[in-house]
Amino acid sequence: VIHQPSSEVFELFDQLCLLTRGSTIYFGPACDAIHAFTAAGLPCPPARSASDHYLHVINEDFAIGKEAKKIERNIVALKDHYQQHVHPGVVWNVEVCAQPGQAYEASGNQANPVYQALVLTQRMLVNNFRNIGLFWIRLVMYVILCICMGTIFFDLGHTWKETFSRAAMLFFIAGFLTFMSISAFPAFAEDMAVFIRERLNGYYNISTFAIANTIASAPFIFGIAISSSVVLYWLAMLNDDGDRFPYFFLNLFVALMAAESAMMAIAAIIPHYLMGIAGGAGLLGIYMLVCGFFQPVDVMPKPVWTYPLHYISFHSYTFYGFMQNEFENTDGWGCPCADQQGGCPPSLGGEACTATGDEVLNYWLQGGNPLGKWANFGIQWVMVAGYRIIFWGLLALKEKLSQ
């Protein structure tokens, strides 16, 4: 609505609707309004702009006496002309436009899904690379945090107390490093907004987006995992025999992938990033509580906390994998009795008393799963796939309910 436009602005109008007292006295092309006024006996005087003329003829806000009666007659004349000559055409146009047309169908000449996924993956890779806050600042945060952990737990030994330190550090890696994935939720919300707009235009299907998003995020998460592992591992002097270091960073990588996938599943149903961060933080917090570090599984309440939460928490398998990787098939760890006054009794070997890595695991993983570390690694990949399928299913359900 524009009141009293200038001549320059009025000339930009394509369509014009003139109202007075809540009634329409003209509706149609702006250039034809002057003819309607002329036909109603109200021609525009020379050297007067059309917009000023229309207001002068129908505006009764400041008219009094004879001028008010004159404007009243003008309005009646314009109403009569509009109802007789213009309104029928407007009604006909509205009826034609209101007729249901052919349903929109997406073009049948779209690219095949594989090509769509490749193009989407390339675009997301470029966006992720350019988005400083999505991965690069997170990478710096992870490296700084790992330097802090490496210096706090510097050069851990093999005493019984230091097995506690190793377990605490490994839990912190499994718990808090994955918890930091919620910092990427605002970027997920932006991706979802783009996806919804492009999906409504029929550019690609939901599964294509889910696959592309997974592939595009994997290299950056892998970079975070390997950088963090290299910084931390030898500062803390963790066990580096055999395949233990490769397993460490691969286990961290899949844990980060699981956390990212869980956040994407939440983003599918909670579009607002603040609510999503709160929901993701709550979910990951519960997962950490039931993973077996704070409370042994065999004394944890069975309903809800053990079954199903402990077994659907990917933190359980991440923590178990780290612990098994560190202690399994090792020996030479200090006995608990060595820290007591007088040391270990002669019956246990005295100063030569040591504990095996399996005994350390039995202490920490009481009632936990008996699976090996690579089985725990595989279960986490199943969870990654499961969260991505949930993400796809929620988007499909949301789309179906909105139709």
PDB file of C-alpha atoms in Angstrom, residues 93-295:
ATOM      1  CA  ASN A  93     -10.289 -13.578 -14.275  1.00  0.00           C
ATOM      2  CA  VAL A  94     -10.496 -14.697 -10.630  1.00  0.00           C
ATOM      3  CA  GLU A  95     -12.699 -17.661 -11.568  1.00  0.00           C
ATOM      4  CA  VAL A  96     -10.314 -18.690 -14.336  1.00  0.00           C
ATOM      5  CA  CYS A  97      -7.317 -18.469 -12.009  1.00  0.00           C
ATOM      6  CA  ALA A  98      -9.159 -20.434  -9.323  1.00  0.00           C
ATOM      7  CA  GLN A  99      -9.678 -23.427 -11.609  1.00  0.00           C
ATOM      8  CA  PRO A 100      -7.446 -26.352 -10.575  1.00  0.00           C
ATOM      9  CA  GLY A 101      -4.674 -26.781 -13.079  1.00  0.00           C
ATOM     10  CA  GLN A 102      -2.455 -29.676 -13.939  1.00  0.00           C
ATOM     11  CA  ALA A 103      -0.481 -30.965 -10.954  1.00  0.00           C
ATOM     12  CA  TYR A 104       3.168 -30.003 -11.014  1.00  0.00           C
ATOM     13  CA  GLU A 105       5.484 -32.833 -11.896  1.00  0.00           C
ATOM     14  CA  ALA A 106       9.230 -32.698 -11.680  1.00  0.00           C
ATOM     15  CA  SER A 107      11.092 -32.955 -14.929  1.00  0.00           C
ATOM     16  CA  GLY A 108      11.716 -36.489 -16.100  1.00  0.00           C
ATOM     17  CA  ASN A 109      15.093 -35.466 -17.499  1.00  0.00           C
ATOM     18  CA  GLN A 110      16.894 -35.186 -14.168  1.00  0.00           C
ATOM     19  CA  ALA A 111      20.395 -36.521 -13.715  1.00  0.00           C
ATOM     20  CA  ASN A 112      20.735 -40.019 -12.301  1.00  0.00           C
ATOM     21  CA  PRO A 113      21.029 -40.315  -8.500  1.00  0.00           C
ATOM     22  CA  VAL A 114      24.733 -41.207  -8.600  1.00  0.00           C
ATOM     23  CA  TYR A 115      25.594 -38.035 -10.505  1.00  0.00           C
ATOM     24  CA  GLN A 116      23.353 -36.002  -8.178  1.00  0.00           C
ATOM     25  CA  ALA A 117      25.157 -37.439  -5.152  1.00  0.00           C
ATOM     26  CA  LEU A 118      28.557 -36.618  -6.684  1.00  0.00           C
ATOM     27  CA  VAL A 119      27.581 -33.006  -7.417  1.00  0.00           C
ATOM     28  CA  LEU A 120      26.064 -32.553  -3.961  1.00  0.00           C
ATOM     29  CA  THR A 121      29.142 -34.086  -2.335  1.00  0.00           C
ATOM     30  CA  GLN A 122      31.435 -31.754  -4.257  1.00  0.00           C
ATOM     31  CA  ARG A 123      29.364 -28.723  -3.259  1.00  0.00           C
ATOM     32  CA  MET A 124      29.290 -29.743   0.411  1.00  0.00           C
ATOM     33  CA  LEU A 125      33.039 -30.410   0.422  1.00  0.00           C
ATOM     34  CA  VAL A 126      33.670 -26.902  -0.902  1.00  0.00           C
ATOM     35  CA  ASN A 127      31.245 -25.383   1.632  1.00  0.00           C
ATOM     36  CA  ASN A 128      32.810 -27.325   4.499  1.00  0.00           C
ATOM     37  CA  PHE A 129      36.284 -26.263   3.429  1.00  0.00           C
ATOM     38  CA  ARG A 130      35.238 -22.593   3.311  1.00  0.00           C
ATOM     39  CA  ASN A 131      33.227 -22.674   6.542  1.00  0.00           C
ATOM     40  CA  ILE A 132      35.814 -21.744   9.174  1.00  0.00           C
ATOM     41  CA  GLY A 133      33.496 -22.412  12.092  1.00  0.00           C
ATOM     42  CA  LEU A 134      32.325 -25.830  10.927  1.00  0.00           C
ATOM     43  CA  PHE A 135      35.617 -27.740  10.934  1.00  0.00           C
ATOM     44  CA  TRP A 136      38.693 -25.511  11.071  1.00  0.00           C
ATOM     45  CA  ILE A 137      37.935 -23.834  14.398  1.00  0.00           C
ATOM     46  CA  ARG A 138      36.842 -27.226  15.719  1.00  0.00           C
ATOM     47  CA  LEU A 139      40.158 -28.697  14.579  1.00  0.00           C
ATOM     48  CA  VAL A 140      42.041 -26.001  16.495  1.00  0.00           C
ATOM     49  CA  MET A 141      39.858 -26.628  19.553  1.00  0.00           C
ATOM     50  CA  TYR A 142      40.511 -30.379  19.411  1.00  0.00           C
ATOM     51  CA  VAL A 143      44.268 -29.939  19.037  1.00  0.00           C
ATOM     52  CA  ILE A 144      44.451 -27.449  21.925  1.00  0.00           C
ATOM     53  CA  LEU A 145      42.353 -29.749  24.111  1.00  0.00           C
ATOM     54  CA  CYS A 146      44.575 -32.721  23.260  1.00  0.00           C
ATOM     55  CA  ILE A 147      47.678 -30.694  24.121  1.00  0.00           C
ATOM     56  CA  CYS A 148      46.055 -29.918  27.471  1.00  0.00           C
ATOM     57  CA  MET A 149      45.283 -33.597  28.069  1.00  0.00           C
ATOM     58  CA  GLY A 150      48.740 -34.662  26.926  1.00  0.00           C
ATOM     59  CA  THR A 151      50.453 -32.307  29.359  1.00  0.00           C
ATOM     60  CA  ILE A 152      48.102 -33.122  32.244  1.00  0.00           C
ATOM     61  CA  PHE A 153      48.525 -36.875  31.722  1.00  0.00           C
ATOM     62  CA  PHE A 154      52.144 -36.527  30.598  1.00  0.00           C
ATOM     63  CA  ASP A 155      54.274 -39.685  30.418  1.00  0.00           C
ATOM     64  CA  LEU A 156      51.905 -41.997  32.302  1.00  0.00           C
ATOM     65  CA  GLY A 157      53.552 -44.907  34.085  1.00  0.00           C
ATOM     66  CA  HIS A 158      52.342 -48.375  35.008  1.00  0.00           C
ATOM     67  CA  THR A 159      51.365 -48.055  38.678  1.00  0.00           C
ATOM     68  CA  TRP A 160      47.871 -48.970  39.788  1.00  0.00           C
ATOM     69  CA  LYS A 161      46.990 -45.295  40.274  1.00  0.00           C
ATOM     70  CA  GLU A 162      48.136 -44.546  36.748  1.00  0.00           C
ATOM     71  CA  THR A 163      45.770 -47.166  35.370  1.00  0.00           C
ATOM     72  CA  PHE A 164      43.058 -44.928  36.863  1.00  0.00           C
ATOM     73  CA  SER A 165      44.601 -41.952  35.076  1.00  0.00           C
ATOM     74  CA  ARG A 166      44.660 -43.839  31.769  1.00  0.00           C
ATOM     75  CA  ALA A 167      41.037 -44.914  32.169  1.00  0.00           C
ATOM     76  CA  ALA A 168      39.953 -41.373  33.070  1.00  0.00           C
ATOM     77  CA  MET A 169      41.746 -39.910  30.069  1.00  0.00           C
ATOM     78  CA  LEU A 170      40.325 -42.518  27.701  1.00  0.00           C
ATOM     79  CA  PHE A 171      36.814 -41.822  28.978  1.00  0.00           C
ATOM     80  CA  PHE A 172      37.344 -38.083  28.515  1.00  0.00           C
ATOM     81  CA  ILE A 173      38.374 -38.744  24.901  1.00  0.00           C
ATOM     82  CA  ALA A 174      35.367 -40.996  24.292  1.00  0.00           C
ATOM     83  CA  GLY A 175      32.973 -38.653  26.069  1.00  0.00           C
ATOM     84  CA  PHE A 176      33.980 -35.033  25.691  1.00  0.00           C
ATOM     85  CA  LEU A 177      35.697 -35.069  22.292  1.00  0.00           C
ATOM     86  CA  THR A 178      32.545 -36.542  20.792  1.00  0.00           C
ATOM     87  CA  PHE A 179      30.412 -34.146  22.853  1.00  0.00           C
ATOM     88  CA  MET A 180      32.059 -31.238  21.030  1.00  0.00           C
ATOM     89  CA  SER A 181      30.226 -32.338  17.865  1.00  0.00           C
ATOM     90  CA  ILE A 182      27.233 -30.287  19.014  1.00  0.00           C
ATOM     91  CA  SER A 183      29.230 -27.169  18.071  1.00  0.00           C
ATOM     92  CA  ALA A 184      28.524 -28.001  14.413  1.00  0.00           C
ATOM     93  CA  PHE A 185      24.738 -27.937  14.891  1.00  0.00           C
ATOM     94  CA  PRO A 186      24.251 -24.374  13.523  1.00  0.00           C
ATOM     95  CA  ALA A 187      25.888 -25.495  10.269  1.00  0.00           C
ATOM     96  CA  PHE A 188      23.590 -28.532  10.168  1.00  0.00           C
ATOM     97  CA  ALA A 189      20.575 -26.208  10.530  1.00  0.00           C
ATOM     98  CA  GLU A 190      21.823 -24.126   7.570  1.00  0.00           C
ATOM     99  CA  ASP A 191      22.260 -27.261   5.449  1.00  0.00           C
ATOM    100  CA  MET A 192      18.732 -28.342   6.336  1.00  0.00           C
ATOM    101  CA  ALA A 193      17.300 -24.986   5.223  1.00  0.00           C
ATOM    102  CA  VAL A 194      19.033 -25.329   1.833  1.00  0.00           C
ATOM    103  CA  PHE A 195      17.913 -28.946   1.529  1.00  0.00           C
ATOM    104  CA  ILE A 196      14.246 -28.104   2.216  1.00  0.00           C
ATOM    105  CA  ARG A 197      14.232 -25.362  -0.428  1.00  0.00           C
ATOM    106  CA  GLU A 198      15.885 -27.549  -3.061  1.00  0.00           C
ATOM    107  CA  ARG A 199      13.785 -30.566  -2.164  1.00  0.00           C
ATOM    108  CA  LEU A 200      10.576 -28.560  -2.667  1.00  0.00           C
ATOM    109  CA  ASN A 201      11.825 -27.738  -6.158  1.00  0.00           C
ATOM    110  CA  GLY A 202      12.360 -31.439  -6.860  1.00  0.00           C
ATOM    111  CA  TYR A 203      16.093 -31.202  -7.480  1.00  0.00           C
ATOM    112  CA  TYR A 204      17.009 -34.486  -5.756  1.00  0.00           C
ATOM    113  CA  ASN A 205      15.648 -37.041  -3.317  1.00  0.00           C
ATOM    114  CA  ILE A 206      16.265 -37.441   0.408  1.00  0.00           C
ATOM    115  CA  SER A 207      18.607 -40.411   0.156  1.00  0.00           C
ATOM    116  CA  THR A 208      20.883 -38.494  -2.227  1.00  0.00           C
ATOM    117  CA  PHE A 209      21.227 -35.694   0.317  1.00  0.00           C
ATOM    118  CA  ALA A 210      21.878 -38.121   3.198  1.00  0.00           C
ATOM    119  CA  ILE A 211      24.614 -39.959   1.260  1.00  0.00           C
ATOM    120  CA  ALA A 212      26.288 -36.748   0.078  1.00  0.00           C
ATOM    121  CA  ASN A 213      26.255 -35.250   3.568  1.00  0.00           C
ATOM    122  CA  THR A 214      27.881 -38.376   5.021  1.00  0.00           C
ATOM    123  CA  ILE A 215      30.638 -38.539   2.397  1.00  0.00           C
ATOM    124  CA  ALA A 216      31.365 -34.794   2.520  1.00  0.00           C
ATOM    125  CA  SER A 217      31.814 -34.687   6.292  1.00  0.00           C
ATOM    126  CA  ALA A 218      33.991 -37.820   6.559  1.00  0.00           C
ATOM    127  CA  PRO A 219      37.352 -36.341   5.350  1.00  0.00           C
ATOM    128  CA  PHE A 220      37.172 -33.439   7.788  1.00  0.00           C
ATOM    129  CA  ILE A 221      36.245 -35.677  10.716  1.00  0.00           C
ATOM    130  CA  PHE A 222      39.086 -38.017   9.762  1.00  0.00           C
ATOM    131  CA  GLY A 223      41.461 -35.041   9.798  1.00  0.00           C
ATOM    132  CA  ILE A 224      40.280 -34.061  13.276  1.00  0.00           C
ATOM    133  CA  ALA A 225      40.709 -37.644  14.527  1.00  0.00           C
ATOM    134  CA  ILE A 226      44.207 -38.198  13.163  1.00  0.00           C
ATOM    135  CA  SER A 227      45.465 -34.738  14.251  1.00  0.00           C
ATOM    136  CA  SER A 228      44.112 -35.164  17.776  1.00  0.00           C
ATOM    137  CA  SER A 229      45.542 -38.675  18.074  1.00  0.00           C
ATOM    138  CA  VAL A 230      49.034 -37.695  16.919  1.00  0.00           C
ATOM    139  CA  VAL A 231      49.149 -34.774  19.373  1.00  0.00           C
ATOM    140  CA  LEU A 232      47.918 -36.749  22.377  1.00  0.00           C
ATOM    141  CA  TYR A 233      49.108 -40.320  22.006  1.00  0.00           C
ATOM    142  CA  TRP A 234      52.844 -40.023  22.691  1.00  0.00           C
ATOM    143  CA  LEU A 235      52.577 -37.118  25.106  1.00  0.00           C
ATOM    144  CA  ALA A 236      50.626 -39.398  27.427  1.00  0.00           C
ATOM    145  CA  MET A 237      52.790 -42.404  26.427  1.00  0.00           C
ATOM    146  CA  LEU A 238      49.859 -44.649  25.633  1.00  0.00           C
ATOM    147  CA  ASN A 239      50.516 -48.221  24.548  1.00  0.00           C
ATOM    148  CA  ASP A 240      51.855 -48.149  20.978  1.00  0.00           C
ATOM    149  CA  ASP A 241      52.578 -51.835  20.417  1.00  0.00           C
ATOM    150  CA  GLY A 242      51.384 -53.325  17.133  1.00  0.00           C
ATOM    151  CA  ASP A 243      48.134 -51.935  15.783  1.00  0.00           C
ATOM    152  CA  ARG A 244      47.242 -49.975  18.913  1.00  0.00           C
ATOM    153  CA  PHE A 245      47.833 -46.459  17.547  1.00  0.00           C
ATOM    154  CA  PRO A 246      45.969 -47.086  14.241  1.00  0.00           C
ATOM    155  CA  TYR A 247      43.079 -48.523  16.231  1.00  0.00           C
ATOM    156  CA  PHE A 248      43.097 -45.502  18.564  1.00  0.00           C
ATOM    157  CA  PHE A 249      42.574 -42.894  15.861  1.00  0.00           C
ATOM    158  CA  LEU A 250      40.182 -45.117  13.872  1.00  0.00           C
ATOM    159  CA  ASN A 251      38.102 -45.649  17.014  1.00  0.00           C
ATOM    160  CA  LEU A 252      38.075 -41.895  17.628  1.00  0.00           C
ATOM    161  CA  PHE A 253      37.123 -41.314  13.987  1.00  0.00           C
ATOM    162  CA  VAL A 254      34.123 -43.643  14.069  1.00  0.00           C
ATOM    163  CA  ALA A 255      33.017 -42.210  17.434  1.00  0.00           C
ATOM    164  CA  LEU A 256      33.055 -38.695  15.948  1.00  0.00           C
ATOM    165  CA  MET A 257      31.127 -39.982  12.917  1.00  0.00           C
ATOM    166  CA  ALA A 258      28.528 -41.522  15.232  1.00  0.00           C
ATOM    167  CA  ALA A 259      28.172 -38.257  17.161  1.00  0.00           C
ATOM    168  CA  GLU A 260      27.813 -36.249  13.924  1.00  0.00           C
ATOM    169  CA  SER A 261      25.216 -38.719  12.639  1.00  0.00           C
ATOM    170  CA  ALA A 262      23.227 -38.458  15.863  1.00  0.00           C
ATOM    171  CA  MET A 263      23.266 -34.649  15.549  1.00  0.00           C
ATOM    172  CA  MET A 264      21.992 -34.903  11.966  1.00  0.00           C
ATOM    173  CA  ALA A 265      19.131 -37.137  13.112  1.00  0.00           C
ATOM    174  CA  ILE A 266      18.216 -34.506  15.707  1.00  0.00           C
ATOM    175  CA  ALA A 267      18.501 -31.714  13.099  1.00  0.00           C
ATOM    176  CA  ALA A 268      15.869 -33.505  10.997  1.00  0.00           C
ATOM    177  CA  ILE A 269      13.186 -32.934  13.633  1.00  0.00           C
ATOM    178  CA  ILE A 270      14.503 -29.870  15.537  1.00  0.00           C
ATOM    179  CA  PRO A 271      15.299 -27.165  12.952  1.00  0.00           C
ATOM    180  CA  HIS A 272      16.177 -24.423  15.470  1.00  0.00           C
ATOM    181  CA  TYR A 273      19.858 -24.689  16.316  1.00  0.00           C
ATOM    182  CA  LEU A 274      19.565 -23.623  19.970  1.00  0.00           C
ATOM    183  CA  MET A 275      16.938 -26.276  20.677  1.00  0.00           C
ATOM    184  CA  GLY A 276      19.008 -28.757  18.694  1.00  0.00           C
ATOM    185  CA  ILE A 277      22.146 -28.023  20.727  1.00  0.00           C
ATOM    186  CA  ALA A 278      20.174 -28.503  23.946  1.00  0.00           C
ATOM    187  CA  GLY A 279      18.667 -31.780  22.710  1.00  0.00           C
ATOM    188  CA  GLY A 280      22.006 -33.084  21.436  1.00  0.00           C
ATOM    189  CA  ALA A 281      23.784 -32.171  24.678  1.00  0.00           C
ATOM    190  CA  GLY A 282      21.140 -33.994  26.710  1.00  0.00           C
ATOM    191  CA  LEU A 283      21.352 -37.129  24.559  1.00  0.00           C
ATOM    192  CA  LEU A 284      25.152 -37.301  24.636  1.00  0.00           C
ATOM    193  CA  GLY A 285      25.167 -36.595  28.373  1.00  0.00           C
ATOM    194  CA  ILE A 286      22.904 -39.587  29.014  1.00  0.00           C
ATOM    195  CA  TYR A 287      25.055 -41.752  26.745  1.00  0.00           C
ATOM    196  CA  MET A 288      28.154 -40.824  28.760  1.00  0.00           C
ATOM    197  CA  LEU A 289      26.464 -41.620  32.073  1.00  0.00           C
ATOM    198  CA  VAL A 290      25.554 -45.156  31.045  1.00  0.00           C
ATOM    199  CA  CYS A 291      28.758 -46.101  29.171  1.00  0.00           C
ATOM    200  CA  GLY A 292      30.239 -47.990  32.161  1.00  0.00           C
ATOM    201  CA  PHE A 293      32.851 -45.542  33.409  1.00  0.00           C
ATOM    202  CA  PHE A 294      30.916 -43.865  36.212  1.00  0.00           C
ATOM    203  CA  GLN A 295      28.947 -46.925  37.272  1.00  0.00           C
TER     204      GLN A 295
END
